[in-house]
Short mmCIF file of C-alpha atoms and ligand atoms in Angstrom, two decimals:
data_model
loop_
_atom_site.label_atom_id
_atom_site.label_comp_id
_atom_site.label_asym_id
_atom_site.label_seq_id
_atom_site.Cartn_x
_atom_site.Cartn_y
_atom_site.Cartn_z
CA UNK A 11 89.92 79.38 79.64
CA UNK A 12 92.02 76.31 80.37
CA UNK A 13 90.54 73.88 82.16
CA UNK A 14 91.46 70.21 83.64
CA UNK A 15 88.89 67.26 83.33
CA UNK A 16 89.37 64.44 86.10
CA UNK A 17 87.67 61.60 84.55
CA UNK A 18 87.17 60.69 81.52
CA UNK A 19 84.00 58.79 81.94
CA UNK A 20 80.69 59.87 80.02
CA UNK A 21 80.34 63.36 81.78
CA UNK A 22 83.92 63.95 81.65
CA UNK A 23 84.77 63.25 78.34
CA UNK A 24 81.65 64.75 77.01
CA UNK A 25 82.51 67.91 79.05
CA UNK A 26 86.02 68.13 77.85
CA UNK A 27 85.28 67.33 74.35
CA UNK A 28 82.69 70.22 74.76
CA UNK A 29 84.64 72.70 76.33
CA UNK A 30 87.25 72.58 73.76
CA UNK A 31 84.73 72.43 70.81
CA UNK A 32 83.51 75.95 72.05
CA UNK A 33 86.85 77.50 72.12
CA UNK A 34 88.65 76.60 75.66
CA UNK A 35 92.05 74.50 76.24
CA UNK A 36 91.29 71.66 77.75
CA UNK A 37 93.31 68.13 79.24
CA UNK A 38 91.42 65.10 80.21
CA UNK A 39 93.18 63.17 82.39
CA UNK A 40 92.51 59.70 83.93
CA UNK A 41 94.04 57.36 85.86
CA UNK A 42 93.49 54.53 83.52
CA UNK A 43 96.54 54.32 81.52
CA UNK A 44 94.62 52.24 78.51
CA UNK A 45 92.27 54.30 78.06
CA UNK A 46 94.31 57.62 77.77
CA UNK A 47 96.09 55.87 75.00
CA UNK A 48 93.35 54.97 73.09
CA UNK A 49 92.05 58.49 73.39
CA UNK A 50 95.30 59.74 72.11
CA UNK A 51 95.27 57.37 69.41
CA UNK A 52 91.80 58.44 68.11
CA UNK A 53 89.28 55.74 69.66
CA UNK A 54 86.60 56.68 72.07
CA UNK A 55 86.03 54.24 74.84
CA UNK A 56 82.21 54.87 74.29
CA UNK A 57 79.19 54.92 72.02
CA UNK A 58 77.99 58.19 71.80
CA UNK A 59 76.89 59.81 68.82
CA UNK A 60 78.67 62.55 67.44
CA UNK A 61 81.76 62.44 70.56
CA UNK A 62 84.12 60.80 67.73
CA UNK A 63 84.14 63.73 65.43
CA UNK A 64 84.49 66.31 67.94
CA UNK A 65 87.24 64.73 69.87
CA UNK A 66 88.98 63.87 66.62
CA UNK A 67 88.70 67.67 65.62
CA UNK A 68 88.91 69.42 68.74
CA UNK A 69 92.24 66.94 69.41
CA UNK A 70 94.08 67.87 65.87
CA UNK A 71 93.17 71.60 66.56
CA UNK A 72 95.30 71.18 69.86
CA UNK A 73 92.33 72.27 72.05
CA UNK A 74 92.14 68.80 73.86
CA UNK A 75 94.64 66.63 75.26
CA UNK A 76 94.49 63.38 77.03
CA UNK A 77 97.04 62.59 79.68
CA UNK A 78 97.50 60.33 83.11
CA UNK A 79 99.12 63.17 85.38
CA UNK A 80 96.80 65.29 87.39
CA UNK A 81 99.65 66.89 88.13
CA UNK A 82 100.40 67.70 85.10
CA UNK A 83 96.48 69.11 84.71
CA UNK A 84 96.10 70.75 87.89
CA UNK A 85 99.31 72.78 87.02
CA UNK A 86 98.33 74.04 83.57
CA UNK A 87 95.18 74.65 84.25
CA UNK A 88 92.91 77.59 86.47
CA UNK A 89 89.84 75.43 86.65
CA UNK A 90 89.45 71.83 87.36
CA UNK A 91 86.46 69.80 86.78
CA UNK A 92 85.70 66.44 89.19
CA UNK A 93 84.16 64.26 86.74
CA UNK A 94 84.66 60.68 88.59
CA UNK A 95 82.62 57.82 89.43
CA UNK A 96 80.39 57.75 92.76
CA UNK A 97 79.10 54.48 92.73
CA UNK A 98 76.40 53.25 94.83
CA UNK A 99 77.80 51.19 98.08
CA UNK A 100 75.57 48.14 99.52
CA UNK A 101 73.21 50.29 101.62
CA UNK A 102 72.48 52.41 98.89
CA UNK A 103 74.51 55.47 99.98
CA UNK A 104 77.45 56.79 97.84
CA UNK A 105 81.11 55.79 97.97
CA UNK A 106 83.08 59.02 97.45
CA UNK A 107 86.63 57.52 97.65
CA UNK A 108 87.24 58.80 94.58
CA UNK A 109 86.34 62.23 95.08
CA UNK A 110 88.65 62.12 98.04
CA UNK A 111 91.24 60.50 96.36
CA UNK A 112 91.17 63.32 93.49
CA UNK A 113 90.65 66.36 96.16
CA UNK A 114 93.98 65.15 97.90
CA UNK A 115 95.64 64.57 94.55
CA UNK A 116 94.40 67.99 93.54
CA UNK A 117 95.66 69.78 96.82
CA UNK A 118 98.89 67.96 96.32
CA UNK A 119 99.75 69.44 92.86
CA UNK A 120 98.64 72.68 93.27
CA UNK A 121 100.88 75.85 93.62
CA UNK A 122 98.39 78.62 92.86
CA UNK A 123 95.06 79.83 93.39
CA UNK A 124 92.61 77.61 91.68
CA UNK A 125 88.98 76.84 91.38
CA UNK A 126 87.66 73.15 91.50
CA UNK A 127 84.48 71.90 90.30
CA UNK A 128 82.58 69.13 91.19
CA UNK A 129 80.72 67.85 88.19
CA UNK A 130 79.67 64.04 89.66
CA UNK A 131 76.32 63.03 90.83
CA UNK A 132 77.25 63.92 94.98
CA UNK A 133 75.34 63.89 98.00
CA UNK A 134 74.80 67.60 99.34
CA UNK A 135 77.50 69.02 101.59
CA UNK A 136 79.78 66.87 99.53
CA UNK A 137 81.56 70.24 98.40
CA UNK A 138 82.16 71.76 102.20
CA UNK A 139 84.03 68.28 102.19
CA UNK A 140 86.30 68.77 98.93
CA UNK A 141 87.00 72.16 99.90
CA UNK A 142 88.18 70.99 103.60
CA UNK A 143 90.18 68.21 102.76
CA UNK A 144 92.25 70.53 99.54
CA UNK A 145 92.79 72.92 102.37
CA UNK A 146 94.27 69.66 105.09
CA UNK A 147 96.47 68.43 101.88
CA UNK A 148 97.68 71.31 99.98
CA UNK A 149 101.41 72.14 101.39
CA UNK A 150 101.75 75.25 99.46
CA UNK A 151 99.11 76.98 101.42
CA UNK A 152 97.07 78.51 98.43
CA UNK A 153 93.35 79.13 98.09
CA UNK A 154 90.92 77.10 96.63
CA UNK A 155 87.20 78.03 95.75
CA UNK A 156 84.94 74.91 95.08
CA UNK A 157 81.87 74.50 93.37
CA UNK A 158 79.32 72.74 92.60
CA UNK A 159 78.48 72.30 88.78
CA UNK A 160 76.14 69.17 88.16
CA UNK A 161 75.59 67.67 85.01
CA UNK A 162 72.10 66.75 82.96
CA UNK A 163 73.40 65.52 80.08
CA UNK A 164 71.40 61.89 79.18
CA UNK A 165 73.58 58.74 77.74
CA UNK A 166 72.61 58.58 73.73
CA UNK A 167 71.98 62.29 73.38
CA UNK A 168 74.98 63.47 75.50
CA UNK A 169 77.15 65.64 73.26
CA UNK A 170 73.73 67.54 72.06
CA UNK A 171 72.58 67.84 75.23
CA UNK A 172 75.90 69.50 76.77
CA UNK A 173 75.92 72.14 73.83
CA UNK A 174 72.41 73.01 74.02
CA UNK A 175 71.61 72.64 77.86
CA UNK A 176 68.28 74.36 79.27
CA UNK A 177 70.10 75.35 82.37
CA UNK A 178 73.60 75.50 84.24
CA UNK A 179 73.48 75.50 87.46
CA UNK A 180 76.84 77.05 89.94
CA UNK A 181 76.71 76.64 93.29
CA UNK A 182 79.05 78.59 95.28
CA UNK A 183 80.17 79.13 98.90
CA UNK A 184 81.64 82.87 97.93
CA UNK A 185 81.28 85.27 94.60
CA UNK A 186 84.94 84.86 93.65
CA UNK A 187 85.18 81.89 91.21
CA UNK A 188 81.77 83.02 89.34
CA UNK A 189 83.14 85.07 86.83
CA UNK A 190 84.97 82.34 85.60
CA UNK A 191 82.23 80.16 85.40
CA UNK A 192 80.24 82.39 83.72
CA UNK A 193 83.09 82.89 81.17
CA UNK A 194 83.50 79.20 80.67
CA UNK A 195 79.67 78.86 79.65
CA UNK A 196 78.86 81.97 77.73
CA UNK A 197 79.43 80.51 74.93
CA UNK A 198 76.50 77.99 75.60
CA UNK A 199 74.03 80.70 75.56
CA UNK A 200 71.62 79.40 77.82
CA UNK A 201 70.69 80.32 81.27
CA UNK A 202 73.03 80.07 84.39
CA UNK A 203 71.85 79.87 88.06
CA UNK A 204 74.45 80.60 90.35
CA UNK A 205 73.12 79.53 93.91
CA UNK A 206 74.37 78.40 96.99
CA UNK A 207 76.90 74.70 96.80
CA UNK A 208 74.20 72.93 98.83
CA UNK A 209 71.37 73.74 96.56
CA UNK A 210 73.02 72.91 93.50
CA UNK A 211 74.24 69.85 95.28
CA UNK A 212 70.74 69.16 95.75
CA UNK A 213 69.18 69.93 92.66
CA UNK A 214 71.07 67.06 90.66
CA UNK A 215 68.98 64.31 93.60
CA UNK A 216 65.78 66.78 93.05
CA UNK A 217 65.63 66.20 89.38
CA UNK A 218 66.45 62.92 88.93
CA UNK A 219 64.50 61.50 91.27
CA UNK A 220 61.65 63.65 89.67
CA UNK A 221 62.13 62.10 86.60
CA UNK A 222 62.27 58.72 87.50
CA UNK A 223 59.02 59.92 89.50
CA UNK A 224 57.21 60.33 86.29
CA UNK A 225 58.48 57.14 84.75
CA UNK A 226 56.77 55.51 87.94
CA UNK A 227 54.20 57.65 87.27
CA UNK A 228 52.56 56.40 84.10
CA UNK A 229 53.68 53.21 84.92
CA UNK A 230 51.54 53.02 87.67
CA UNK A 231 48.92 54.62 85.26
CA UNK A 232 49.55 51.42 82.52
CA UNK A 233 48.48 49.40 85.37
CA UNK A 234 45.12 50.65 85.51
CA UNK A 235 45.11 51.10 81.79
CA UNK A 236 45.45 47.13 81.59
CA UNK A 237 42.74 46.74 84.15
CA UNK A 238 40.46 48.84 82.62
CA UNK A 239 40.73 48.84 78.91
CA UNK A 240 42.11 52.66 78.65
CA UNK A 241 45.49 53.40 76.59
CA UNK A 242 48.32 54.42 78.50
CA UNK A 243 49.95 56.55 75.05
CA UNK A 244 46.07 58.32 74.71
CA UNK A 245 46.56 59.24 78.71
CA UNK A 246 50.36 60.63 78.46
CA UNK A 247 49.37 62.23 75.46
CA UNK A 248 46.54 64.14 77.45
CA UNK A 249 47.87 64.76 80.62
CA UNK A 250 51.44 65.62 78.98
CA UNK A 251 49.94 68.91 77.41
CA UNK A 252 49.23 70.39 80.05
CA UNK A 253 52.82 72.71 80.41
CA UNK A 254 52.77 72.14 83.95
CA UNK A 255 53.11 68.55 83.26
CA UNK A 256 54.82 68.12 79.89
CA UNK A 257 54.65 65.04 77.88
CA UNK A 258 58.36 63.95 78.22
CA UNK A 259 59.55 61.07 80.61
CA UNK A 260 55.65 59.80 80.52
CA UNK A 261 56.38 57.02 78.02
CA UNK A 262 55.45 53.55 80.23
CA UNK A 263 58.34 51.19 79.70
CA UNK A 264 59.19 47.93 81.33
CA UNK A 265 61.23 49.89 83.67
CA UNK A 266 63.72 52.45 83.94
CA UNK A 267 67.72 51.20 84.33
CA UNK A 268 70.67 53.12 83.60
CA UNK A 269 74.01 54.39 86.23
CA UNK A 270 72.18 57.22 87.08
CA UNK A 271 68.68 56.71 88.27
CA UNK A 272 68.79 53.32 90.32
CA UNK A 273 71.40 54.76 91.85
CA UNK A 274 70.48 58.53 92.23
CA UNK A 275 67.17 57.06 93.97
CA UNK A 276 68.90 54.98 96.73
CA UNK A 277 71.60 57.75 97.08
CA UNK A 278 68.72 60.68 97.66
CA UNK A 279 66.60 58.17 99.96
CA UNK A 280 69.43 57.44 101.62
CA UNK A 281 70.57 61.16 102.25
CA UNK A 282 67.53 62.30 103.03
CA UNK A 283 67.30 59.67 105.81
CA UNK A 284 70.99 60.98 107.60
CA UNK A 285 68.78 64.70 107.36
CA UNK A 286 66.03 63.32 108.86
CA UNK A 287 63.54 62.55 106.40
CA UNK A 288 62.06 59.56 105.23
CA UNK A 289 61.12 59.59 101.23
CA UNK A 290 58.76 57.49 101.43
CA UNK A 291 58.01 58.99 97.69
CA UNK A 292 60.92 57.48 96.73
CA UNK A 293 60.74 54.17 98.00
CA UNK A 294 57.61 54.07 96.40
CA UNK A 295 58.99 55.21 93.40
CA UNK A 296 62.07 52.17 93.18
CA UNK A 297 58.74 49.82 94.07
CA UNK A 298 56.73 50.80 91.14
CA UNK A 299 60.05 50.23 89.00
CA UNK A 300 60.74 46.69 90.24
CA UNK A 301 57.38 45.93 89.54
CA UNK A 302 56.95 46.91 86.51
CA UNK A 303 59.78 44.08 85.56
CA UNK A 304 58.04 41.70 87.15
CA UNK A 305 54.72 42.39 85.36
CA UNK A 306 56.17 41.87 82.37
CA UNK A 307 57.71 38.78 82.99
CA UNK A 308 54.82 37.43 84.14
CA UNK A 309 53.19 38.39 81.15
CA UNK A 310 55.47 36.37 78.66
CA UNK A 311 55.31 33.37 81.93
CA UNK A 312 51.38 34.02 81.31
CA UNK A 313 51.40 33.49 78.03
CA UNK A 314 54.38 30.98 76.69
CA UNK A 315 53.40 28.55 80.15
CA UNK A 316 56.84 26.83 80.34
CA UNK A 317 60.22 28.94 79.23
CA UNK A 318 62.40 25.67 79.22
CA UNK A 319 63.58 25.58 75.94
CA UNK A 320 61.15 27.83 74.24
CA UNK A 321 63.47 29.72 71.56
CA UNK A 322 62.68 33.78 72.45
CA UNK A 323 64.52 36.39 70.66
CA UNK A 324 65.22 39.98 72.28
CA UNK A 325 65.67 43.26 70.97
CA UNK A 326 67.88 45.63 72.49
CA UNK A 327 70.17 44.86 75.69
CA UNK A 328 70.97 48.48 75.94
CA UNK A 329 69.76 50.16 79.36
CA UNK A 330 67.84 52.71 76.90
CA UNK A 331 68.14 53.76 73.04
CA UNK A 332 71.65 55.17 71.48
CA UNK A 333 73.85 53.87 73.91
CA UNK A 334 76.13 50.45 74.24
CA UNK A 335 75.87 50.88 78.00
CA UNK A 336 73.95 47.59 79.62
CA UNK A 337 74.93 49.04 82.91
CA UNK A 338 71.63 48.15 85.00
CA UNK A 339 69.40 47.94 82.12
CA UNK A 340 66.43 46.46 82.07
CA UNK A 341 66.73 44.34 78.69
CA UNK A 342 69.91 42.83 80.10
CA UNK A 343 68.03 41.95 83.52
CA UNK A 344 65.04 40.38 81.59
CA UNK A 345 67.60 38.22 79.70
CA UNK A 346 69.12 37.10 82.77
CA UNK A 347 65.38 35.90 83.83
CA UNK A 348 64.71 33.95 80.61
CA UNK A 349 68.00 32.40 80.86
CA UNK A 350 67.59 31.44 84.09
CA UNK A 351 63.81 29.88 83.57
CA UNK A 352 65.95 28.18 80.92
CA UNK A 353 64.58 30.31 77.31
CA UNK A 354 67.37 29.80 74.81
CA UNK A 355 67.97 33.37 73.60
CA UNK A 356 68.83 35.44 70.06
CA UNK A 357 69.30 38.86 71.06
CA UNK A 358 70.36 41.24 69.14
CA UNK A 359 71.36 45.48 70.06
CA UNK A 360 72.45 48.00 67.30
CA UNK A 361 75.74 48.75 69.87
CA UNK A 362 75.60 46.78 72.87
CA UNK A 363 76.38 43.43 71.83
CA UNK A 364 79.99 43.43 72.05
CA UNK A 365 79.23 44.88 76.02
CA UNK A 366 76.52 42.25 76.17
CA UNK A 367 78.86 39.12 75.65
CA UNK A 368 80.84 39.29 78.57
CA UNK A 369 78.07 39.54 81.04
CA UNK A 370 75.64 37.27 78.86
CA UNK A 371 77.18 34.04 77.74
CA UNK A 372 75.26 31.17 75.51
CA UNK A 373 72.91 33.30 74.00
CA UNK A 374 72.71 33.84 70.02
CA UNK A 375 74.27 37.10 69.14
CA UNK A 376 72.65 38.14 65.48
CA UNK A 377 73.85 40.68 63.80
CA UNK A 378 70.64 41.20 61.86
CA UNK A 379 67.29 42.73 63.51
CA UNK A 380 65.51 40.92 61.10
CA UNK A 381 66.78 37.72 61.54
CA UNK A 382 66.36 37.56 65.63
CA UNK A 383 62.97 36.11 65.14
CA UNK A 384 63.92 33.29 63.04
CA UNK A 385 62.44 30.60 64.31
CA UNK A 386 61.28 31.87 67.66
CA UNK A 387 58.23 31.28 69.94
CA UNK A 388 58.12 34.76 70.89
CA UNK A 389 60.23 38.30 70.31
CA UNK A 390 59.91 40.42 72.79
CA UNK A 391 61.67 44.04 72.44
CA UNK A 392 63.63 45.61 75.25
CA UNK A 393 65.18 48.63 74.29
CA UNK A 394 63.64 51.54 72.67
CA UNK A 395 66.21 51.87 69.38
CA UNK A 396 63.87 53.83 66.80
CA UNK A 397 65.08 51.78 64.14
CA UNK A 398 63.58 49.22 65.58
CA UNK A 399 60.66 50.38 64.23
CA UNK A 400 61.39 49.80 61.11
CA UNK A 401 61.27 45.69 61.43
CA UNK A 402 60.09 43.88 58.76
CA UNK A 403 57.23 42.76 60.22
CA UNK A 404 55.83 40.78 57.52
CA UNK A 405 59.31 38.73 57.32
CA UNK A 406 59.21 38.36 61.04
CA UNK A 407 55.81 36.94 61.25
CA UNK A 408 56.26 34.30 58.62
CA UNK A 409 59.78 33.28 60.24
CA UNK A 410 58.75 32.81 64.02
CA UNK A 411 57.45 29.57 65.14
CA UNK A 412 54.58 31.62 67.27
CA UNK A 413 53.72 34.97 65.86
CA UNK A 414 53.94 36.36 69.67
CA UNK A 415 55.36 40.15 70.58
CA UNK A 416 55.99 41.73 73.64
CA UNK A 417 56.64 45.40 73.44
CA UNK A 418 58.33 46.59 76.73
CA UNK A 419 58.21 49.81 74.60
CA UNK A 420 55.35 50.93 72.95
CA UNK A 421 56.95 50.60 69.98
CA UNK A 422 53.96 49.25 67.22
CA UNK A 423 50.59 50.07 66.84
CA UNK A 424 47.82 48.13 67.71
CA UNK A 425 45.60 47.72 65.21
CA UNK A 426 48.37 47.21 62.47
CA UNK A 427 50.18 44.45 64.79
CA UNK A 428 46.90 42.49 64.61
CA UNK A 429 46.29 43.16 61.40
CA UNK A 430 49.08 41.32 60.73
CA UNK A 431 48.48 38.41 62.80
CA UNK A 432 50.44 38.58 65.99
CA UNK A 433 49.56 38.05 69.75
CA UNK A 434 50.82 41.52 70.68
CA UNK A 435 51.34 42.02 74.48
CA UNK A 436 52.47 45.59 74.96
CA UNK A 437 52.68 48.07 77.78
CA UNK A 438 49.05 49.65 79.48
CA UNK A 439 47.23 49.12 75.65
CA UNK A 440 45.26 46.35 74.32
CA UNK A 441 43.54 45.84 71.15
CA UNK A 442 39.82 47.46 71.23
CA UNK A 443 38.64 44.68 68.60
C1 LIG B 23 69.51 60.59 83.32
C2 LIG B 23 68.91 61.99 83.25
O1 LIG B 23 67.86 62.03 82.28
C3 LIG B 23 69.97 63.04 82.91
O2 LIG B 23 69.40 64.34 82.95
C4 LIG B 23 71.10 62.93 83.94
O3 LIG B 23 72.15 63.84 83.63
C5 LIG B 23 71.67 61.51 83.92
O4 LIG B 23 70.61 60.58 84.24
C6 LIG B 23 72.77 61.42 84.95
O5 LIG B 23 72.49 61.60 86.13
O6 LIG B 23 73.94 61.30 84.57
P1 LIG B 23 70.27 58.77 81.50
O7 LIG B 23 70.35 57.83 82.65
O8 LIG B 23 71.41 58.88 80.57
O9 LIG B 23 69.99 60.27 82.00
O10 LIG B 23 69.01 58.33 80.60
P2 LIG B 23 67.46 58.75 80.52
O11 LIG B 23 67.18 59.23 79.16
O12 LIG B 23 67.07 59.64 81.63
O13 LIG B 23 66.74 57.31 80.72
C7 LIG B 23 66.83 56.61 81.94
C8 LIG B 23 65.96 55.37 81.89
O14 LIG B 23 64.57 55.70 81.89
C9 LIG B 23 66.16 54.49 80.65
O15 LIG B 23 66.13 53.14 81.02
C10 LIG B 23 64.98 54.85 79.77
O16 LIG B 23 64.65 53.86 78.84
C11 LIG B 23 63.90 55.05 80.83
N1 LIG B 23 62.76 55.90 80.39
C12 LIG B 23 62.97 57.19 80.05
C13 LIG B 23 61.48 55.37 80.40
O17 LIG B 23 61.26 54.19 80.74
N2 LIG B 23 60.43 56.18 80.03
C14 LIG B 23 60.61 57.48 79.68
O18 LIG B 23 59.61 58.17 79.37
C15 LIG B 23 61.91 58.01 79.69
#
């Protein structure tokens, strides 16, 4: 097939790259002239592992292209992809000026039949809209089918996660463009649910609001695990096996951050509120996250009295592991509050450093994870990274001025953390000694 990407962002660039990796023609196109160029020139704009490879391959095989025009895409392609930004707006709900920018560039450039897709996170009924405002725009009078195609690939794991999905979902107002979407992701081999637009529509709020539901969840649950001695890992662990729970999204964190969930949350509560429904599951949900935060700043407040000038050095500024993207991440917001109770920081993140720096100034960037605790009065660790499991312990231990640790993550075990003499302040576990 030959398909047109609109946005090259990490669902549209992922998609593309995909697409054309499985055998389809494909041009990404986005208004950002920089960022087309580096594209053509063989950089990737993001940290994802394995996107490099396949865009440099799928790119010298003359599968994917990169260009500025949607002209140019719309015209040389029979199915276009939305794959643009919809960023929260001040009360929460979802700006989708650039959805209606790209429909009416879209209905401009178009000659012939074509099907358009929407692949960003929309509120339902978004895709009646699309498909009215092509049809207002489009001189030439041609049809249009639109449909809804949401995406559930996760930052870090994207490009595995868009090869090997557990679902597709197609929502459609009319049979015609489903062939086509079916031929597009055969060669996925997974399942495909073609359902109405307004239920697919829906089911990208449903499920990530469900998940961030479970990271509230056992959050919640680590709560009472502090209060009364239990384990929060030992409780996941046993509820998680039960298949109609599952033991994914159950690991207790300092929070959940990320483009997607803050904002999916406040989008859904804030749709379901112009349908008539308060979510008060929701709400309850974003609560849970926000406190979570400040738990665990109180704990290091607890325990280190007075931040001013106290060295503490932070692992991982990433919203989450694999990723350089800070973009409401809970490491990055916990550095803001030590900086601002005046902590003098060493922070250090496998990819997000570079990110990091313009956001968080006079703060130690090391290069080494070892090497963050030199000297420090506590470490605390922010961002899952696995290889952050593989600290030196030993090394940091004898280098910090306090042997203190707070795990945001889970990451050590108990027993051997005291073994080896630190004050080891974790998530919803405590020592039993
Ligand atoms: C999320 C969804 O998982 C994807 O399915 C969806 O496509 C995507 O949003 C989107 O809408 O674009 P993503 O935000 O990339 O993906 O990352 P997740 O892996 O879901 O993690 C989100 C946050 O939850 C991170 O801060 C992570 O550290 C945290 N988390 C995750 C926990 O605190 N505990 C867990 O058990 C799992």
């Amino acid at each position: 097939m030959k398909i047109t990407i609109i946005g090259t962002g990490y669902v549209g660039l992922v998609t593309g790259t995909c697409f054309a990796e499985v055998g389809h023609k494909v041009i990404c196109v986005d208004c950002d002239a920089a960022k087309i160029k580096l594209l053509q020139e063989g950089g990737v704009p993001i940290y994802e592992p394995g996107l490099e490879e396949l865009i440099q391959k799928n790119a010298a095989s003359g599968r994917l292209a990169f260009r500025t025009s949607t002209r140019e895409g719309v015209e040389q392609s029979d199915v276009i992809f939305i794959a643009v930004p919809t960023p929260p707006l001040p009360d929460g709900s979802v700006d989708l000026s650039f959805m209606e920018g790209v429909a009416r560039d879209i209905a401009d450039a178009m000659t012939s039949y074509k099907i358009v897709v929407d692949k960003s996170t929309v509120p339902v009924k978004t895709g009646e809209k699309v498909s009215e405002t092509i049809r207002r725009y489009c001189k030439s009078r041609v049809e249009v089918d639109v449909v809804s195609n949401p995406e559930f690939l996760r930052e870090g794991f994207a490009v595995e996660d868009f090869l090997k999905p557990d679902r597709v979902v197609i929502g459609v107002r009319s049979q015609r463009p489903v062939t086509a979407l079916r031929e597009i992701y055969a060669p996925f081999n997974c399942p495909i649910i073609v359902t109405d637009i307004h239920s697919a529509e829906l089911i990208k709020h449903a499920a990530n609001s469900f998940l961030a539901l479970k990271i509230s969840y056992i959050n919640a649950i680590s709560v009472l695990c502090e209060a009364s001695g239990a384990n929060v890992q030992e409780v996941a662990n046993g509820i998680g096996m039960d298949h109609r729970i599952g033991r994914a999204f159950l690991d207790a964190s300092l929070g959940f951050g990320g483009s997607c969930f803050p904002k999916d949350l406040s989008a859904f509560i804030k749709i379901s509120e112009q349908l008539g429904y308060d979510f008060g599951l929701l709400k309850e949900v974003q609560k849970i996250n926000a406190q979570q935060m400040d738990r665990f700043f109180k704990k290091i407040v607890d325990t280190l009295w007075v931040l001013k000038e106290k060295t503490v050095g932070v692992l991982g500024l990433a919203f989450k592991q694999n990723t350089d993207d800070i973009r409401m991440s809970p490491a990055m917001e916990l550095c803001h509050r030590l900086r601002k109770e005046g902590a003098i920081l060493r922070v250090h993140d496998p990819q997000a450093m570079e990110k990091a720096k313009a956001v968080l100034p006079n703060v130690t960037y090391v290069s080494d994870m070892n090497s963050v605790a030199d000297g420090c009065d506590a470490l605390v660790v922010a961002t899952e990274w696995p290889q952050f499991k593989k600290l030196d312990l030993d090394r940091v231990r004898k280098v910090m001025t306090h042997p203190i640790m707070f795990d945001g993550r889970n990451m050590f075990d108990l027993e051997e953390m005291e073994r080896l003499g630190f004050i080891y302040k974790s998530i919803g576990r405590q020592c039993q000694s």
